[in-house]
Amino acid sequence: MTSAIDSYYEKALSVVKEAGKVIKNEQYNKTKAVDRKSCDIDLVTETDKAIEDLLIKTLSKEYPDHKFIGEESVADGKKVELTEAPTWIIDPIDGTLNFVHEFPHSCISLALFINKEPSIGIIYNPSLEQLFTAQKGKGAFYNGNKIEVSKQCDLKKALIMYELGTSRDHSKIDNVKKNFETLIGIVHGMRSTGSAALNMAMVALGGADAYFEFGTHIWDIAAGELIVTEAGGVIMDPSGGTIDRFSRRMLVASSKSLGDQLSANLTQFYPEPVD
Ligand code: IPD
């Protein structure tokens, strides 16, 4: 029998695929209308806005009582409110800087939270046809195939995702440098896609073992959280405690033990909670 969540999922997947066509159409050899947000490397394009618009219009027409948290609506002044009501959390293009540069690692990230917990997560990179999906309790999938985290438990053998972020604040840059310097002396390697959601997807896939970032927003991590945890991984605060989705701090890992080891080696950073 089809549940309400199954039908939300089918609808969400179909609108994400439609939005993916917009990205494909606009990504290559097109002049993009780009605006800066908080600084010169925090960007928004007309395509980000068009996709967010498409997702909100389609889903709110279908589900008039559902709520929305969307990156670009918040940038335009909408208040972030996560209540018990079904709430769609949208990053229309995660990896906007990549999109602007035609570097093919950007994605649509869409999650549905019910009672403040994730029920659906969808991450879709249309350029490379990478689709990561999860429904609560049903596992995580990459292009329809079930995926699992690596289960790596040893930091010395781990491949770690990290990001430079979209802030040029000196204390933030110093923190990125410090953690990079510490970790390259310990781990197997460090990687970065330029998209928080795709980094989380790499952990879910088992291609990377952990990812941390100071400075993410709820829309960057909402879909990835469910995809990682349904793939058997963990999400936590980079200090080792429980994740606070509004703290702009996150760590995902293939095992709790790896997450704890990574956390113990990080210099902490506490971004301004602008949400
Ligand atoms: C950003 C990207 C970037 C990460 C930032 C995010 P956006 O999202 O995911 O990799 O470092 O923290 O804000 O602005 O491209 O949607």
PDB file of N, CA and C in Angstrom, residues 140-192:
ATOM      1  N   ALA A 140      19.264   3.952   1.899  1.00  0.00           N
ATOM      2  CA  ALA A 140      19.714   5.031   1.007  1.00  0.00           C
ATOM      3  C   ALA A 140      20.114   4.431  -0.336  1.00  0.00           C
ATOM      4  N   PHE A 141      19.940   5.221  -1.392  1.00  0.00           N
ATOM      5  CA  PHE A 141      20.138   4.699  -2.749  1.00  0.00           C
ATOM      6  C   PHE A 141      20.918   5.684  -3.620  1.00  0.00           C
ATOM      7  N   TYR A 142      21.748   5.133  -4.503  1.00  0.00           N
ATOM      8  CA  TYR A 142      22.456   5.935  -5.509  1.00  0.00           C
ATOM      9  C   TYR A 142      22.003   5.423  -6.871  1.00  0.00           C
ATOM     10  N   ASN A 143      21.356   6.276  -7.621  1.00  0.00           N
ATOM     11  CA  ASN A 143      20.781   5.892  -8.919  1.00  0.00           C
ATOM     12  C   ASN A 143      20.001   4.575  -8.821  1.00  0.00           C
ATOM     13  N   GLY A 144      19.254   4.443  -7.722  1.00  0.00           N
ATOM     14  CA  GLY A 144      18.382   3.273  -7.558  1.00  0.00           C
ATOM     15  C   GLY A 144      19.034   2.085  -6.875  1.00  0.00           C
ATOM     16  N   ASN A 145      20.350   2.120  -6.678  1.00  0.00           N
ATOM     17  CA  ASN A 145      21.032   0.986  -6.035  1.00  0.00           C
ATOM     18  C   ASN A 145      21.310   1.303  -4.570  1.00  0.00           C
ATOM     19  N   LYS A 146      21.059   0.340  -3.700  1.00  0.00           N
ATOM     20  CA  LYS A 146      21.242   0.560  -2.255  1.00  0.00           C
ATOM     21  C   LYS A 146      22.720   0.852  -1.957  1.00  0.00           C
ATOM     22  N   ILE A 147      22.947   1.820  -1.067  1.00  0.00           N
ATOM     23  CA  ILE A 147      24.329   2.171  -0.707  1.00  0.00           C
ATOM     24  C   ILE A 147      24.536   2.069   0.801  1.00  0.00           C
ATOM     25  N   GLU A 148      25.821   1.900   1.164  1.00  0.00           N
ATOM     26  CA  GLU A 148      26.191   1.840   2.584  1.00  0.00           C
ATOM     27  C   GLU A 148      27.484   2.600   2.791  1.00  0.00           C
ATOM     28  N   VAL A 149      27.630   3.181   3.980  1.00  0.00           N
ATOM     29  CA  VAL A 149      28.883   3.869   4.315  1.00  0.00           C
ATOM     30  C   VAL A 149      30.009   2.839   4.400  1.00  0.00           C
ATOM     31  N   SER A 150      31.258   3.361   4.433  1.00  0.00           N
ATOM     32  CA  SER A 150      32.421   2.458   4.412  1.00  0.00           C
ATOM     33  C   SER A 150      32.615   1.673   5.703  1.00  0.00           C
ATOM     34  N   LYS A 151      32.079   2.189   6.797  1.00  0.00           N
ATOM     35  CA  LYS A 151      32.270   1.616   8.149  1.00  0.00           C
ATOM     36  C   LYS A 151      33.717   1.766   8.630  1.00  0.00           C
ATOM     37  N   GLN A 152      34.493   2.629   7.979  1.00  0.00           N
ATOM     38  CA  GLN A 152      35.870   2.876   8.424  1.00  0.00           C
ATOM     39  C   GLN A 152      35.865   3.371   9.872  1.00  0.00           C
ATOM     40  N   CYS A 153      36.733   2.815  10.689  1.00  0.00           N
ATOM     41  CA  CYS A 153      36.773   3.207  12.113  1.00  0.00           C
ATOM     42  C   CYS A 153      38.112   3.814  12.492  1.00  0.00           C
ATOM     43  N   ASP A 154      39.040   3.891  11.557  1.00  0.00           N
ATOM     44  CA  ASP A 154      40.388   4.348  11.897  1.00  0.00           C
ATOM     45  C   ASP A 154      40.685   5.651  11.151  1.00  0.00           C
ATOM     46  N   LEU A 155      40.843   6.733  11.896  1.00  0.00           N
ATOM     47  CA  LEU A 155      41.083   8.045  11.270  1.00  0.00           C
ATOM     48  C   LEU A 155      42.327   8.015  10.381  1.00  0.00           C
ATOM     49  N   LYS A 156      43.328   7.248  10.770  1.00  0.00           N
ATOM     50  CA  LYS A 156      44.582   7.214   9.993  1.00  0.00           C
ATOM     51  C   LYS A 156      44.366   6.618   8.598  1.00  0.00           C
ATOM     52  N   LYS A 157      43.275   5.842   8.438  1.00  0.00           N
ATOM     53  CA  LYS A 157      43.014   5.208   7.131  1.00  0.00           C
ATOM     54  C   LYS A 157      41.871   5.899   6.399  1.00  0.00           C
ATOM     55  N   ALA A 158      41.435   7.055   6.916  1.00  0.00           N
ATOM     56  CA  ALA A 158      40.203   7.665   6.384  1.00  0.00           C
ATOM     57  C   ALA A 158      40.464   8.696   5.291  1.00  0.00           C
ATOM     58  N   LEU A 159      39.486   8.790   4.376  1.00  0.00           N
ATOM     59  CA  LEU A 159      39.463   9.857   3.367  1.00  0.00           C
ATOM     60  C   LEU A 159      38.422  10.870   3.860  1.00  0.00           C
ATOM     61  N   ILE A 160      38.864  12.097   4.087  1.00  0.00           N
ATOM     62  CA  ILE A 160      38.017  13.098   4.744  1.00  0.00           C
ATOM     63  C   ILE A 160      37.620  14.194   3.761  1.00  0.00           C
ATOM     64  N   MET A 161      36.331  14.494   3.717  1.00  0.00           N
ATOM     65  CA  MET A 161      35.839  15.625   2.918  1.00  0.00           C
ATOM     66  C   MET A 161      35.886  16.885   3.790  1.00  0.00           C
ATOM     67  N   TYR A 162      36.228  17.995   3.181  1.00  0.00           N
ATOM     68  CA  TYR A 162      36.220  19.273   3.898  1.00  0.00           C
ATOM     69  C   TYR A 162      35.850  20.343   2.880  1.00  0.00           C
ATOM     70  N   GLU A 163      35.580  21.544   3.331  1.00  0.00           N
ATOM     71  CA  GLU A 163      35.255  22.649   2.403  1.00  0.00           C
ATOM     72  C   GLU A 163      35.947  23.929   2.836  1.00  0.00           C
ATOM     73  N   LEU A 164      36.228  24.778   1.860  1.00  0.00           N
ATOM     74  CA  LEU A 164      36.761  26.110   2.175  1.00  0.00           C
ATOM     75  C   LEU A 164      35.631  27.038   2.607  1.00  0.00           C
ATOM     76  N   GLY A 165      34.386  26.713   2.184  1.00  0.00           N
ATOM     77  CA  GLY A 165      33.227  27.501   2.611  1.00  0.00           C
ATOM     78  C   GLY A 165      33.033  28.755   1.790  1.00  0.00           C
ATOM     79  N   THR A 166      32.013  29.500   2.143  1.00  0.00           N
ATOM     80  CA  THR A 166      31.663  30.696   1.363  1.00  0.00           C
ATOM     81  C   THR A 166      31.835  31.962   2.202  1.00  0.00           C
ATOM     82  N   SER A 167      32.824  31.944   3.118  1.00  0.00           N
ATOM     83  CA  SER A 167      33.088  33.129   3.925  1.00  0.00           C
ATOM     84  C   SER A 167      34.564  33.492   3.795  1.00  0.00           C
ATOM     85  N   ARG A 168      34.831  34.806   3.729  1.00  0.00           N
ATOM     86  CA  ARG A 168      36.228  35.238   3.677  1.00  0.00           C
ATOM     87  C   ARG A 168      36.667  35.853   5.004  1.00  0.00           C
ATOM     88  N   ASP A 169      35.861  35.622   5.997  1.00  0.00           N
ATOM     89  CA  ASP A 169      36.180  36.079   7.336  1.00  0.00           C
ATOM     90  C   ASP A 169      37.530  35.455   7.758  1.00  0.00           C
ATOM     91  N   HIS A 170      38.446  36.308   8.268  1.00  0.00           N
ATOM     92  CA  HIS A 170      39.808  35.821   8.542  1.00  0.00           C
ATOM     93  C   HIS A 170      39.857  34.711   9.571  1.00  0.00           C
ATOM     94  N   SER A 171      39.033  34.842  10.626  1.00  0.00           N
ATOM     95  CA  SER A 171      39.088  33.800  11.660  1.00  0.00           C
ATOM     96  C   SER A 171      38.590  32.467  11.099  1.00  0.00           C
ATOM     97  N   LYS A 172      37.627  32.524  10.169  1.00  0.00           N
ATOM     98  CA  LYS A 172      37.118  31.291   9.535  1.00  0.00           C
ATOM     99  C   LYS A 172      38.199  30.681   8.635  1.00  0.00           C
ATOM    100  N   ILE A 173      38.845  31.522   7.841  1.00  0.00           N
ATOM    101  CA  ILE A 173      39.907  31.020   6.947  1.00  0.00           C
ATOM    102  C   ILE A 173      41.041  30.403   7.782  1.00  0.00           C
ATOM    103  N   ASP A 174      41.406  31.048   8.874  1.00  0.00           N
ATOM    104  CA  ASP A 174      42.461  30.502   9.741  1.00  0.00           C
ATOM    105  C   ASP A 174      42.071  29.133  10.279  1.00  0.00           C
ATOM    106  N   ASN A 175      40.774  28.994  10.618  1.00  0.00           N
ATOM    107  CA  ASN A 175      40.307  27.711  11.140  1.00  0.00           C
ATOM    108  C   ASN A 175      40.397  26.619  10.068  1.00  0.00           C
ATOM    109  N   VAL A 176      40.027  26.978   8.829  1.00  0.00           N
ATOM    110  CA  VAL A 176      40.095  25.997   7.726  1.00  0.00           C
ATOM    111  C   VAL A 176      41.548  25.558   7.543  1.00  0.00           C
ATOM    112  N   LYS A 177      42.456  26.531   7.551  1.00  0.00           N
ATOM    113  CA  LYS A 177      43.884  26.218   7.347  1.00  0.00           C
ATOM    114  C   LYS A 177      44.410  25.332   8.475  1.00  0.00           C
ATOM    115  N   LYS A 178      44.041  25.689   9.697  1.00  0.00           N
ATOM    116  CA  LYS A 178      44.528  24.950  10.881  1.00  0.00           C
ATOM    117  C   LYS A 178      44.070  23.494  10.816  1.00  0.00           C
ATOM    118  N   ASN A 179      42.779  23.279  10.531  1.00  0.00           N
ATOM    119  CA  ASN A 179      42.266  21.908  10.503  1.00  0.00           C
ATOM    120  C   ASN A 179      42.855  21.114   9.341  1.00  0.00           C
ATOM    121  N   PHE A 180      43.043  21.782   8.206  1.00  0.00           N
ATOM    122  CA  PHE A 180      43.641  21.100   7.055  1.00  0.00           C
ATOM    123  C   PHE A 180      45.067  20.652   7.409  1.00  0.00           C
ATOM    124  N   GLU A 181      45.816  21.567   8.006  1.00  0.00           N
ATOM    125  CA  GLU A 181      47.208  21.289   8.379  1.00  0.00           C
ATOM    126  C   GLU A 181      47.294  20.118   9.362  1.00  0.00           C
ATOM    127  N   THR A 182      46.389  20.124  10.347  1.00  0.00           N
ATOM    128  CA  THR A 182      46.398  19.027  11.331  1.00  0.00           C
ATOM    129  C   THR A 182      46.069  17.701  10.640  1.00  0.00           C
ATOM    130  N   LEU A 183      44.992  17.717   9.855  1.00  0.00           N
ATOM    131  CA  LEU A 183      44.473  16.450   9.332  1.00  0.00           C
ATOM    132  C   LEU A 183      45.364  15.831   8.257  1.00  0.00           C
ATOM    133  N   ILE A 184      46.021  16.661   7.437  1.00  0.00           N
ATOM    134  CA  ILE A 184      46.849  16.024   6.385  1.00  0.00           C
ATOM    135  C   ILE A 184      48.028  15.255   6.992  1.00  0.00           C
ATOM    136  N   GLY A 185      48.351  15.572   8.241  1.00  0.00           N
ATOM    137  CA  GLY A 185      49.414  14.813   8.923  1.00  0.00           C
ATOM    138  C   GLY A 185      48.909  13.504   9.516  1.00  0.00           C
ATOM    139  N   ILE A 186      47.608  13.272   9.445  1.00  0.00           N
ATOM    140  CA  ILE A 186      47.032  12.077  10.105  1.00  0.00           C
ATOM    141  C   ILE A 186      46.351  11.138   9.103  1.00  0.00           C
ATOM    142  N   VAL A 187      45.496  11.706   8.237  1.00  0.00           N
ATOM    143  CA  VAL A 187      44.555  10.869   7.464  1.00  0.00           C
ATOM    144  C   VAL A 187      45.145  10.389   6.129  1.00  0.00           C
ATOM    145  N   HIS A 188      44.414   9.509   5.446  1.00  0.00           N
ATOM    146  CA  HIS A 188      44.855   9.054   4.110  1.00  0.00           C
ATOM    147  C   HIS A 188      44.822  10.195   3.115  1.00  0.00           C
ATOM    148  N   GLY A 189      43.724  11.003   3.155  1.00  0.00           N
ATOM    149  CA  GLY A 189      43.606  12.083   2.168  1.00  0.00           C
ATOM    150  C   GLY A 189      42.454  13.008   2.500  1.00  0.00           C
ATOM    151  N   MET A 190      42.449  14.164   1.827  1.00  0.00           N
ATOM    152  CA  MET A 190      41.394  15.161   2.015  1.00  0.00           C
ATOM    153  C   MET A 190      40.807  15.462   0.636  1.00  0.00           C
ATOM    154  N   ARG A 191      39.491  15.571   0.544  1.00  0.00           N
ATOM    155  CA  ARG A 191      38.819  15.842  -0.727  1.00  0.00           C
ATOM    156  C   ARG A 191      37.733  16.883  -0.515  1.00  0.00           C
ATOM    157  N   SER A 192      37.334  17.521  -1.620  1.00  0.00           N
ATOM    158  CA  SER A 192      36.324  18.560  -1.542  1.00  0.00           C
ATOM    159  C   SER A 192      35.601  18.635  -2.886  1.00  0.00           C
TER     160      SER A 192
END
